[in-house]
Amino acid sequence: MLELRHLRTLIALRDTGSLVEAAERVHLTQSALSHQIKDLESRLGMPLFARKTRPVAFTRAGERLLALAEQVLPQLRLAERDLARLAGHEQGRLHMAIECHSCFQWLMPTVDHFRDHWPEVEVDIPSGQNFDLLPALVREALDLVITDNPEPLPGIHYAPLFRYEGLLAVAKQHALAGQSWVEPPDLVEETLIVYPIDHSRLDIFTQFLEPAEIRPREIRSAELTVMMMQLVASGRGVCALPNWALTEYLERDYVKALPLGKEGVWSTLYAAIRDNDRALPWMEDFIRTARDTSFAVLSGIKPA
């Protein structure tokens, strides 16, 4: 009567709060997910949650199955790891680098969780890389690169982690703060604060300003997100960041955030690995852990 897919579906429904987003999380259409749930409810003879509620309001039966899922699914992951060890696949090296300056918020909990379960794998995040990261992955100087700019390289696979929206942060008293969104011409007279990386790797340029042939009055850089937020809050510029990186500042009412265009600018973050490493159990587990941790600690992201 009960299958693992049912338990995963209920966890996704609880975490996302809607059928649409839960379907994306488990890689089904909304119609297929609804059919799966109705079929399970028919077998059980009782509803699992109240329809048309957000967040989802589970019935007592639904709560009981959620409790079961929270017990069974982690134990299944542990068993899979143990079987990989018994098969002799536990040894390895995972040297990684990030092209995303604000990724440590979810990456460090991911690494901590991974180390607890794969102590035999050598994990390192080298600092101060003065080389191109993706070519370094090809020549095996690195084993994984977090990037939102996938390049077609031989022997490289890009595993999607999640989708995120880029938002423009402005001071609360800024003239743009009252708008519902911003358009490229709104930034003509602005000072745009960016991370000190090539503009070709920043969505604010590639997906928003450059297609409209707009350039801000001034561009300045800052190494750290907190420095960028201080400059924005004091009215010394605006900056574009992933929605999750702005969450704590928005909750503190420190700045205002606006979508880039009426439809917004969405990007996908990837874990780039070598094709030859895709089947390694610990590599598969790291990528799965990265996805799970991201959805547990970040706000506003969507399944890729």
PDB file of C-alpha atoms in Angstrom:
ATOM      1  CA  MET A   1       0.000   0.000   0.000  1.00  0.00           C
ATOM      2  CA  LEU A   2       2.765   2.425   0.934  1.00  0.00           C
ATOM      3  CA  GLU A   3       5.798   3.079  -1.248  1.00  0.00           C
ATOM      4  CA  LEU A   4       8.892   5.188  -0.769  1.00  0.00           C
ATOM      5  CA  ARG A   5       7.716   7.584  -3.484  1.00  0.00           C
ATOM      6  CA  HIS A   6       4.638   8.347  -1.390  1.00  0.00           C
ATOM      7  CA  LEU A   7       6.790   9.285   1.597  1.00  0.00           C
ATOM      8  CA  ARG A   8       9.037  11.477  -0.551  1.00  0.00           C
ATOM      9  CA  THR A   9       5.971  13.188  -2.000  1.00  0.00           C
ATOM     10  CA  LEU A  10       4.575  14.014   1.433  1.00  0.00           C
ATOM     11  CA  ILE A  11       7.912  15.455   2.572  1.00  0.00           C
ATOM     12  CA  ALA A  12       8.077  17.595  -0.578  1.00  0.00           C
ATOM     13  CA  LEU A  13       4.499  18.759  -0.031  1.00  0.00           C
ATOM     14  CA  ARG A  14       5.267  19.740   3.547  1.00  0.00           C
ATOM     15  CA  ASP A  15       8.506  21.529   2.655  1.00  0.00           C
ATOM     16  CA  THR A  16       7.164  23.483  -0.324  1.00  0.00           C
ATOM     17  CA  GLY A  17       3.616  24.130   0.861  1.00  0.00           C
ATOM     18  CA  SER A  18       1.974  23.634  -2.535  1.00  0.00           C
ATOM     19  CA  LEU A  19       1.219  20.896  -5.071  1.00  0.00           C
ATOM     20  CA  VAL A  20       2.883  22.867  -7.875  1.00  0.00           C
ATOM     21  CA  GLU A  21       6.227  23.246  -6.102  1.00  0.00           C
ATOM     22  CA  ALA A  22       6.088  19.736  -4.614  1.00  0.00           C
ATOM     23  CA  ALA A  23       5.627  18.323  -8.127  1.00  0.00           C
ATOM     24  CA  GLU A  24       8.733  20.202  -9.262  1.00  0.00           C
ATOM     25  CA  ARG A  25      10.685  18.866  -6.288  1.00  0.00           C
ATOM     26  CA  VAL A  26       9.897  15.203  -7.101  1.00  0.00           C
ATOM     27  CA  HIS A  27      10.156  15.744 -10.888  1.00  0.00           C
ATOM     28  CA  LEU A  28       6.510  15.046 -11.737  1.00  0.00           C
ATOM     29  CA  THR A  29       3.798  17.072 -13.418  1.00  0.00           C
ATOM     30  CA  GLN A  30       1.191  18.532 -11.092  1.00  0.00           C
ATOM     31  CA  SER A  31      -1.389  16.242 -12.661  1.00  0.00           C
ATOM     32  CA  ALA A  32       0.737  13.140 -12.059  1.00  0.00           C
ATOM     33  CA  LEU A  33       1.398  14.149  -8.453  1.00  0.00           C
ATOM     34  CA  SER A  34      -2.290  14.798  -7.789  1.00  0.00           C
ATOM     35  CA  HIS A  35      -3.129  11.393  -9.248  1.00  0.00           C
ATOM     36  CA  GLN A  36      -0.505   9.722  -7.069  1.00  0.00           C
ATOM     37  CA  ILE A  37      -1.905  11.345  -3.915  1.00  0.00           C
ATOM     38  CA  LYS A  38      -5.520  10.588  -4.794  1.00  0.00           C
ATOM     39  CA  ASP A  39      -4.600   6.961  -5.487  1.00  0.00           C
ATOM     40  CA  LEU A  40      -2.910   6.674  -2.086  1.00  0.00           C
ATOM     41  CA  GLU A  41      -5.854   8.324  -0.326  1.00  0.00           C
ATOM     42  CA  SER A  42      -8.188   5.897  -2.104  1.00  0.00           C
ATOM     43  CA  ARG A  43      -6.149   2.933  -0.868  1.00  0.00           C
ATOM     44  CA  LEU A  44      -6.106   4.315   2.667  1.00  0.00           C
ATOM     45  CA  GLY A  45      -9.744   5.351   2.614  1.00  0.00           C
ATOM     46  CA  MET A  46      -9.045   8.790   4.090  1.00  0.00           C
ATOM     47  CA  PRO A  47      -7.675  12.202   3.047  1.00  0.00           C
ATOM     48  CA  LEU A  48      -4.094  13.137   3.879  1.00  0.00           C
ATOM     49  CA  PHE A  49      -4.421  16.928   3.763  1.00  0.00           C
ATOM     50  CA  ALA A  50      -6.983  19.679   3.316  1.00  0.00           C
ATOM     51  CA  ARG A  51      -7.191  21.032  -0.227  1.00  0.00           C
ATOM     52  CA  LYS A  52      -6.766  24.721  -1.102  1.00  0.00           C
ATOM     53  CA  THR A  53      -4.721  25.555   1.991  1.00  0.00           C
ATOM     54  CA  ARG A  54      -1.278  27.149   2.055  1.00  0.00           C
ATOM     55  CA  PRO A  55       0.785  26.076   3.778  1.00  0.00           C
ATOM     56  CA  VAL A  56      -0.635  22.583   3.453  1.00  0.00           C
ATOM     57  CA  ALA A  57      -2.760  21.512   6.415  1.00  0.00           C
ATOM     58  CA  PHE A  58      -2.256  17.773   6.944  1.00  0.00           C
ATOM     59  CA  THR A  59      -4.881  15.522   8.497  1.00  0.00           C
ATOM     60  CA  ARG A  60      -4.005  13.189  11.367  1.00  0.00           C
ATOM     61  CA  ALA A  61      -3.387  10.451   8.801  1.00  0.00           C
ATOM     62  CA  GLY A  62      -1.102  12.749   6.831  1.00  0.00           C
ATOM     63  CA  GLU A  63       0.806  13.731   9.982  1.00  0.00           C
ATOM     64  CA  ARG A  64       1.298  10.053  10.817  1.00  0.00           C
ATOM     65  CA  LEU A  65       2.751   9.316   7.397  1.00  0.00           C
ATOM     66  CA  LEU A  66       4.988  12.384   7.635  1.00  0.00           C
ATOM     67  CA  ALA A  67       6.347  11.059  10.924  1.00  0.00           C
ATOM     68  CA  LEU A  68       6.987   7.721   9.215  1.00  0.00           C
ATOM     69  CA  ALA A  69       8.765   9.454   6.321  1.00  0.00           C
ATOM     70  CA  GLU A  70      11.009  11.348   8.741  1.00  0.00           C
ATOM     71  CA  GLN A  71      12.032   8.021  10.285  1.00  0.00           C
ATOM     72  CA  VAL A  72      12.341   5.867   7.176  1.00  0.00           C
ATOM     73  CA  LEU A  73      13.957   8.125   4.562  1.00  0.00           C
ATOM     74  CA  PRO A  74      17.025   9.085   6.652  1.00  0.00           C
ATOM     75  CA  GLN A  75      17.507   5.419   7.551  1.00  0.00           C
ATOM     76  CA  LEU A  76      17.339   4.538   3.859  1.00  0.00           C
ATOM     77  CA  ARG A  77      20.063   7.082   3.096  1.00  0.00           C
ATOM     78  CA  LEU A  78      22.235   5.606   5.858  1.00  0.00           C
ATOM     79  CA  ALA A  79      21.726   2.101   4.494  1.00  0.00           C
ATOM     80  CA  GLU A  80      22.700   3.227   1.008  1.00  0.00           C
ATOM     81  CA  ARG A  81      25.898   4.777   2.377  1.00  0.00           C
ATOM     82  CA  ASP A  82      26.715   1.618   4.325  1.00  0.00           C
ATOM     83  CA  LEU A  83      26.198  -0.541   1.243  1.00  0.00           C
ATOM     84  CA  ALA A  84      28.531   1.726  -0.723  1.00  0.00           C
ATOM     85  CA  ARG A  85      31.177   1.228   1.956  1.00  0.00           C
ATOM     86  CA  LEU A  86      30.717  -2.535   1.877  1.00  0.00           C
ATOM     87  CA  ALA A  87      31.225  -2.389  -1.892  1.00  0.00           C
ATOM     88  CA  GLY A  88      34.523  -0.570  -1.332  1.00  0.00           C
ATOM     89  CA  HIS A  89      33.452   2.801  -2.769  1.00  0.00           C
ATOM     90  CA  GLU A  90      34.036   4.910   0.321  1.00  0.00           C
ATOM     91  CA  GLN A  91      37.513   6.271  -0.440  1.00  0.00           C
ATOM     92  CA  GLY A  92      37.884   9.431  -2.469  1.00  0.00           C
ATOM     93  CA  ARG A  93      38.889  13.057  -2.790  1.00  0.00           C
ATOM     94  CA  LEU A  94      36.477  15.967  -3.036  1.00  0.00           C
ATOM     95  CA  HIS A  95      38.306  19.217  -3.662  1.00  0.00           C
ATOM     96  CA  MET A  96      35.757  21.851  -4.601  1.00  0.00           C
ATOM     97  CA  ALA A  97      35.574  25.521  -5.480  1.00  0.00           C
ATOM     98  CA  ILE A  98      32.746  28.004  -5.893  1.00  0.00           C
ATOM     99  CA  GLU A  99      32.034  30.700  -8.455  1.00  0.00           C
ATOM    100  CA  CYS A 100      29.229  31.955  -6.237  1.00  0.00           C
ATOM    101  CA  HIS A 101      30.296  34.456  -3.554  1.00  0.00           C
ATOM    102  CA  SER A 102      27.139  34.007  -1.488  1.00  0.00           C
ATOM    103  CA  CYS A 103      26.993  30.196  -1.525  1.00  0.00           C
ATOM    104  CA  PHE A 104      28.612  29.523   1.842  1.00  0.00           C
ATOM    105  CA  GLN A 105      25.246  29.951   3.570  1.00  0.00           C
ATOM    106  CA  TRP A 106      24.155  26.522   2.315  1.00  0.00           C
ATOM    107  CA  LEU A 107      27.479  24.984   1.289  1.00  0.00           C
ATOM    108  CA  MET A 108      29.040  24.803   4.757  1.00  0.00           C
ATOM    109  CA  PRO A 109      26.082  22.915   6.338  1.00  0.00           C
ATOM    110  CA  THR A 110      26.233  20.588   3.328  1.00  0.00           C
ATOM    111  CA  VAL A 111      29.937  19.913   3.843  1.00  0.00           C
ATOM    112  CA  ASP A 112      29.486  19.370   7.595  1.00  0.00           C
ATOM    113  CA  HIS A 113      26.692  16.852   7.015  1.00  0.00           C
ATOM    114  CA  PHE A 114      28.675  15.091   4.281  1.00  0.00           C
ATOM    115  CA  ARG A 115      31.806  14.791   6.421  1.00  0.00           C
ATOM    116  CA  ASP A 116      29.793  13.164   9.204  1.00  0.00           C
ATOM    117  CA  HIS A 117      28.652  10.406   6.851  1.00  0.00           C
ATOM    118  CA  TRP A 118      31.724  10.049   4.605  1.00  0.00           C
ATOM    119  CA  PRO A 119      34.746  10.570   6.892  1.00  0.00           C
ATOM    120  CA  GLU A 120      36.920   8.558   4.515  1.00  0.00           C
ATOM    121  CA  VAL A 121      36.509  11.127   1.711  1.00  0.00           C
ATOM    122  CA  GLU A 122      39.076  13.932   1.760  1.00  0.00           C
ATOM    123  CA  VAL A 123      37.112  17.188   1.538  1.00  0.00           C
ATOM    124  CA  ASP A 124      38.773  20.528   0.910  1.00  0.00           C
ATOM    125  CA  ILE A 125      37.760  23.977  -0.352  1.00  0.00           C
ATOM    126  CA  PRO A 126      41.049  25.567  -1.463  1.00  0.00           C
ATOM    127  CA  SER A 127      41.172  29.331  -0.969  1.00  0.00           C
ATOM    128  CA  GLY A 128      42.639  32.004  -3.187  1.00  0.00           C
ATOM    129  CA  GLN A 129      42.387  30.156  -6.488  1.00  0.00           C
ATOM    130  CA  ASN A 130      44.141  32.176  -9.169  1.00  0.00           C
ATOM    131  CA  PHE A 131      43.035  29.965 -12.047  1.00  0.00           C
ATOM    132  CA  ASP A 132      39.877  29.308 -14.068  1.00  0.00           C
ATOM    133  CA  LEU A 133      37.825  26.831 -12.077  1.00  0.00           C
ATOM    134  CA  LEU A 134      36.084  24.804 -14.787  1.00  0.00           C
ATOM    135  CA  PRO A 135      39.268  24.120 -16.789  1.00  0.00           C
ATOM    136  CA  ALA A 136      40.853  23.089 -13.457  1.00  0.00           C
ATOM    137  CA  LEU A 137      38.010  20.589 -13.062  1.00  0.00           C
ATOM    138  CA  VAL A 138      38.797  19.154 -16.498  1.00  0.00           C
ATOM    139  CA  ARG A 139      42.473  18.643 -15.663  1.00  0.00           C
ATOM    140  CA  GLU A 140      41.549  17.118 -12.242  1.00  0.00           C
ATOM    141  CA  ALA A 141      43.001  19.898 -10.094  1.00  0.00           C
ATOM    142  CA  LEU A 142      39.462  20.161  -8.684  1.00  0.00           C
ATOM    143  CA  ASP A 143      36.688  17.586  -8.317  1.00  0.00           C
ATOM    144  CA  LEU A 144      33.588  19.786  -8.111  1.00  0.00           C
ATOM    145  CA  VAL A 145      32.756  23.394  -8.970  1.00  0.00           C
ATOM    146  CA  ILE A 146      29.637  25.273  -7.885  1.00  0.00           C
ATOM    147  CA  THR A 147      28.651  27.514 -10.788  1.00  0.00           C
ATOM    148  CA  ASP A 148      25.711  29.251 -12.414  1.00  0.00           C
ATOM    149  CA  ASN A 149      27.588  29.625 -15.716  1.00  0.00           C
ATOM    150  CA  PRO A 150      27.814  26.161 -17.296  1.00  0.00           C
ATOM    151  CA  GLU A 151      30.265  25.958 -20.175  1.00  0.00           C
ATOM    152  CA  PRO A 152      30.250  23.115 -22.711  1.00  0.00           C
ATOM    153  CA  LEU A 153      33.452  21.307 -21.770  1.00  0.00           C
ATOM    154  CA  PRO A 154      34.428  17.747 -22.736  1.00  0.00           C
ATOM    155  CA  GLY A 155      33.877  15.219 -19.971  1.00  0.00           C
ATOM    156  CA  ILE A 156      32.040  17.635 -17.649  1.00  0.00           C
ATOM    157  CA  HIS A 157      28.522  17.065 -16.289  1.00  0.00           C
ATOM    158  CA  TYR A 158      26.416  19.826 -14.718  1.00  0.00           C
ATOM    159  CA  ALA A 159      24.090  18.543 -11.990  1.00  0.00           C
ATOM    160  CA  PRO A 160      21.360  21.152 -11.321  1.00  0.00           C
ATOM    161  CA  LEU A 161      20.951  22.016  -7.645  1.00  0.00           C
ATOM    162  CA  PHE A 162      18.205  24.642  -7.565  1.00  0.00           C
ATOM    163  CA  ARG A 163      16.797  27.743  -9.275  1.00  0.00           C
ATOM    164  CA  TYR A 164      16.953  31.178  -7.691  1.00  0.00           C
ATOM    165  CA  GLU A 165      15.831  34.702  -8.499  1.00  0.00           C
ATOM    166  CA  GLY A 166      18.149  37.682  -8.701  1.00  0.00           C
ATOM    167  CA  LEU A 167      16.846  40.745  -6.859  1.00  0.00           C
ATOM    168  CA  LEU A 168      17.983  44.357  -6.777  1.00  0.00           C
ATOM    169  CA  ALA A 169      18.681  45.643  -3.256  1.00  0.00           C
ATOM    170  CA  VAL A 170      18.101  49.356  -2.675  1.00  0.00           C
ATOM    171  CA  ALA A 171      18.014  51.603   0.379  1.00  0.00           C
ATOM    172  CA  LYS A 172      14.615  51.922   2.052  1.00  0.00           C
ATOM    173  CA  GLN A 173      14.559  55.641   1.223  1.00  0.00           C
ATOM    174  CA  HIS A 174      15.672  55.129  -2.391  1.00  0.00           C
ATOM    175  CA  ALA A 175      13.476  56.516  -5.173  1.00  0.00           C
ATOM    176  CA  LEU A 176      13.068  53.001  -6.604  1.00  0.00           C
ATOM    177  CA  ALA A 177      11.992  51.445  -3.309  1.00  0.00           C
ATOM    178  CA  GLY A 178       8.301  52.056  -3.975  1.00  0.00           C
ATOM    179  CA  GLN A 179       8.259  50.312  -7.360  1.00  0.00           C
ATOM    180  CA  SER A 180       6.982  46.768  -7.895  1.00  0.00           C
ATOM    181  CA  TRP A 181      10.016  45.933 -10.062  1.00  0.00           C
ATOM    182  CA  VAL A 182      12.843  47.686 -11.920  1.00  0.00           C
ATOM    183  CA  GLU A 183      13.604  47.947 -15.614  1.00  0.00           C
ATOM    184  CA  PRO A 184      17.123  48.386 -17.095  1.00  0.00           C
ATOM    185  CA  PRO A 185      16.700  52.164 -17.745  1.00  0.00           C
ATOM    186  CA  ASP A 186      16.039  52.635 -14.001  1.00  0.00           C
ATOM    187  CA  LEU A 187      19.738  51.925 -13.380  1.00  0.00           C
ATOM    188  CA  VAL A 188      21.217  54.439 -15.821  1.00  0.00           C
ATOM    189  CA  GLU A 189      21.958  56.977 -13.083  1.00  0.00           C
ATOM    190  CA  GLU A 190      22.799  54.450 -10.369  1.00  0.00           C
ATOM    191  CA  THR A 191      26.013  53.193  -8.801  1.00  0.00           C
ATOM    192  CA  LEU A 192      25.932  49.410  -9.140  1.00  0.00           C
ATOM    193  CA  ILE A 193      27.866  47.456  -6.514  1.00  0.00           C
ATOM    194  CA  VAL A 194      29.102  44.034  -7.627  1.00  0.00           C
ATOM    195  CA  TYR A 195      31.467  41.296  -6.534  1.00  0.00           C
ATOM    196  CA  PRO A 196      34.991  41.677  -7.977  1.00  0.00           C
ATOM    197  CA  ILE A 197      34.525  39.146 -10.778  1.00  0.00           C
ATOM    198  CA  ASP A 198      34.176  39.386 -14.539  1.00  0.00           C
ATOM    199  CA  HIS A 199      30.875  40.961 -15.567  1.00  0.00           C
ATOM    200  CA  SER A 200      30.244  38.037 -17.939  1.00  0.00           C
ATOM    201  CA  ARG A 201      29.589  35.908 -14.833  1.00  0.00           C
ATOM    202  CA  LEU A 202      26.996  38.239 -13.323  1.00  0.00           C
ATOM    203  CA  ASP A 203      23.316  37.848 -14.237  1.00  0.00           C
ATOM    204  CA  ILE A 204      22.596  41.541 -13.675  1.00  0.00           C
ATOM    205  CA  PHE A 205      24.741  42.223 -16.752  1.00  0.00           C
ATOM    206  CA  THR A 206      24.194  39.167 -18.955  1.00  0.00           C
ATOM    207  CA  GLN A 207      20.442  38.745 -18.450  1.00  0.00           C
ATOM    208  CA  PHE A 208      19.271  42.262 -17.610  1.00  0.00           C
ATOM    209  CA  LEU A 209      21.446  45.239 -18.543  1.00  0.00           C
ATOM    210  CA  GLU A 210      23.408  44.122 -21.607  1.00  0.00           C
ATOM    211  CA  PRO A 211      20.381  42.871 -23.625  1.00  0.00           C
ATOM    212  CA  ALA A 212      18.896  46.366 -23.133  1.00  0.00           C
ATOM    213  CA  GLU A 213      22.269  48.025 -23.905  1.00  0.00           C
ATOM    214  CA  ILE A 214      22.196  49.838 -20.574  1.00  0.00           C
ATOM    215  CA  ARG A 215      25.221  50.662 -18.446  1.00  0.00           C
ATOM    216  CA  PRO A 216      24.979  52.149 -14.925  1.00  0.00           C
ATOM    217  CA  ARG A 217      26.569  55.515 -14.265  1.00  0.00           C
ATOM    218  CA  GLU A 218      29.196  53.905 -12.021  1.00  0.00           C
ATOM    219  CA  ILE A 219      30.253  50.356 -11.116  1.00  0.00           C
ATOM    220  CA  ARG A 220      32.138  49.614  -7.923  1.00  0.00           C
ATOM    221  CA  SER A 221      33.069  46.337  -6.286  1.00  0.00           C
ATOM    222  CA  ALA A 222      32.936  44.898  -2.782  1.00  0.00           C
ATOM    223  CA  GLU A 223      34.339  41.576  -1.596  1.00  0.00           C
ATOM    224  CA  LEU A 224      31.706  40.681   0.999  1.00  0.00           C
ATOM    225  CA  THR A 225      27.913  40.633   0.973  1.00  0.00           C
ATOM    226  CA  VAL A 226      27.757  42.439   4.316  1.00  0.00           C
ATOM    227  CA  MET A 227      29.876  45.265   2.897  1.00  0.00           C
ATOM    228  CA  MET A 228      27.555  45.530  -0.093  1.00  0.00           C
ATOM    229  CA  MET A 229      24.535  45.723   2.207  1.00  0.00           C
ATOM    230  CA  GLN A 230      26.106  48.494   4.293  1.00  0.00           C
ATOM    231  CA  LEU A 231      26.772  50.541   1.162  1.00  0.00           C
ATOM    232  CA  VAL A 232      23.247  49.967  -0.140  1.00  0.00           C
ATOM    233  CA  ALA A 233      21.574  50.781   3.185  1.00  0.00           C
ATOM    234  CA  SER A 234      23.506  54.053   3.404  1.00  0.00           C
ATOM    235  CA  GLY A 235      22.332  55.076  -0.087  1.00  0.00           C
ATOM    236  CA  ARG A 236      25.729  54.760  -1.762  1.00  0.00           C
ATOM    237  CA  GLY A 237      24.598  52.364  -4.459  1.00  0.00           C
ATOM    238  CA  VAL A 238      22.390  49.407  -5.407  1.00  0.00           C
ATOM    239  CA  CYS A 239      23.313  45.771  -5.885  1.00  0.00           C
ATOM    240  CA  ALA A 240      21.850  42.575  -7.337  1.00  0.00           C
ATOM    241  CA  LEU A 241      22.043  39.379  -5.296  1.00  0.00           C
ATOM    242  CA  PRO A 242      20.362  35.958  -5.193  1.00  0.00           C
ATOM    243  CA  ASN A 243      17.086  36.073  -3.281  1.00  0.00           C
ATOM    244  CA  TRP A 244      18.405  33.750  -0.564  1.00  0.00           C
ATOM    245  CA  ALA A 245      21.387  36.014   0.134  1.00  0.00           C
ATOM    246  CA  LEU A 246      19.035  38.909   0.874  1.00  0.00           C
ATOM    247  CA  THR A 247      16.650  37.046   3.184  1.00  0.00           C
ATOM    248  CA  GLU A 248      18.250  38.029   6.507  1.00  0.00           C
ATOM    249  CA  TYR A 249      18.552  41.687   5.480  1.00  0.00           C
ATOM    250  CA  LEU A 250      14.927  41.832   4.346  1.00  0.00           C
ATOM    251  CA  GLU A 251      13.747  40.195   7.568  1.00  0.00           C
ATOM    252  CA  ARG A 252      15.622  42.898   9.510  1.00  0.00           C
ATOM    253  CA  ASP A 253      14.064  45.599   7.294  1.00  0.00           C
ATOM    254  CA  TYR A 254      17.580  46.718   6.434  1.00  0.00           C
ATOM    255  CA  VAL A 255      17.004  47.225   2.678  1.00  0.00           C
ATOM    256  CA  LYS A 256      14.299  46.803   0.045  1.00  0.00           C
ATOM    257  CA  ALA A 257      14.475  44.229  -2.762  1.00  0.00           C
ATOM    258  CA  LEU A 258      12.914  44.460  -6.222  1.00  0.00           C
ATOM    259  CA  PRO A 259      12.579  41.912  -9.052  1.00  0.00           C
ATOM    260  CA  LEU A 260      14.631  42.538 -12.181  1.00  0.00           C
ATOM    261  CA  GLY A 261      11.835  43.145 -14.658  1.00  0.00           C
ATOM    262  CA  LYS A 262       8.187  42.225 -14.402  1.00  0.00           C
ATOM    263  CA  GLU A 263       8.889  38.504 -14.918  1.00  0.00           C
ATOM    264  CA  GLY A 264      12.060  38.501 -12.841  1.00  0.00           C
ATOM    265  CA  VAL A 265      15.465  37.025 -13.670  1.00  0.00           C
ATOM    266  CA  TRP A 266      15.880  33.388 -12.666  1.00  0.00           C
ATOM    267  CA  SER A 267      19.064  31.323 -12.874  1.00  0.00           C
ATOM    268  CA  THR A 268      20.107  27.772 -12.047  1.00  0.00           C
ATOM    269  CA  LEU A 269      22.981  26.805  -9.789  1.00  0.00           C
ATOM    270  CA  TYR A 270      24.914  23.676 -10.769  1.00  0.00           C
ATOM    271  CA  ALA A 271      27.449  21.296  -9.317  1.00  0.00           C
ATOM    272  CA  ALA A 272      29.941  20.675 -12.115  1.00  0.00           C
ATOM    273  CA  ILE A 273      31.699  17.298 -11.914  1.00  0.00           C
ATOM    274  CA  ARG A 274      33.572  15.008 -14.276  1.00  0.00           C
ATOM    275  CA  ASP A 275      31.483  12.428 -16.137  1.00  0.00           C
ATOM    276  CA  ASN A 276      33.735   9.680 -14.790  1.00  0.00           C
ATOM    277  CA  ASP A 277      32.805  10.614 -11.201  1.00  0.00           C
ATOM    278  CA  ARG A 278      29.027  10.707 -11.633  1.00  0.00           C
ATOM    279  CA  ALA A 279      28.488   7.104 -10.488  1.00  0.00           C
ATOM    280  CA  LEU A 280      30.639   7.370  -7.345  1.00  0.00           C
ATOM    281  CA  PRO A 281      28.274   6.753  -4.403  1.00  0.00           C
ATOM    282  CA  TRP A 282      29.784   9.498  -2.266  1.00  0.00           C
ATOM    283  CA  MET A 283      29.614  12.002  -5.146  1.00  0.00           C
ATOM    284  CA  GLU A 284      25.951  11.149  -5.731  1.00  0.00           C
ATOM    285  CA  ASP A 285      25.336  11.548  -2.003  1.00  0.00           C
ATOM    286  CA  PHE A 286      27.097  14.917  -1.844  1.00  0.00           C
ATOM    287  CA  ILE A 287      24.945  16.336  -4.645  1.00  0.00           C
ATOM    288  CA  ARG A 288      21.773  14.941  -3.066  1.00  0.00           C
ATOM    289  CA  THR A 289      22.824  16.369   0.313  1.00  0.00           C
ATOM    290  CA  ALA A 290      23.518  19.752  -1.310  1.00  0.00           C
ATOM    291  CA  ARG A 291      20.008  19.835  -2.769  1.00  0.00           C
ATOM    292  CA  ASP A 292      18.345  18.739   0.478  1.00  0.00           C
ATOM    293  CA  THR A 293      20.344  21.193   2.598  1.00  0.00           C
ATOM    294  CA  SER A 294      19.664  24.080   0.224  1.00  0.00           C
ATOM    295  CA  PHE A 295      15.912  23.621   0.471  1.00  0.00           C
ATOM    296  CA  ALA A 296      16.172  23.268   4.233  1.00  0.00           C
ATOM    297  CA  VAL A 297      18.127  26.482   4.876  1.00  0.00           C
ATOM    298  CA  LEU A 298      17.334  28.826   1.950  1.00  0.00           C
ATOM    299  CA  SER A 299      14.184  30.801   1.189  1.00  0.00           C
ATOM    300  CA  GLY A 300      12.701  31.481  -2.220  1.00  0.00           C
ATOM    301  CA  ILE A 301      14.516  28.817  -4.258  1.00  0.00           C
ATOM    302  CA  LYS A 302      12.840  26.337  -6.618  1.00  0.00           C
ATOM    303  CA  PRO A 303      13.728  22.856  -7.912  1.00  0.00           C
ATOM    304  CA  ALA A 304      15.858  22.902 -11.039  1.00  0.00           C
TER     305      ALA A 304
END
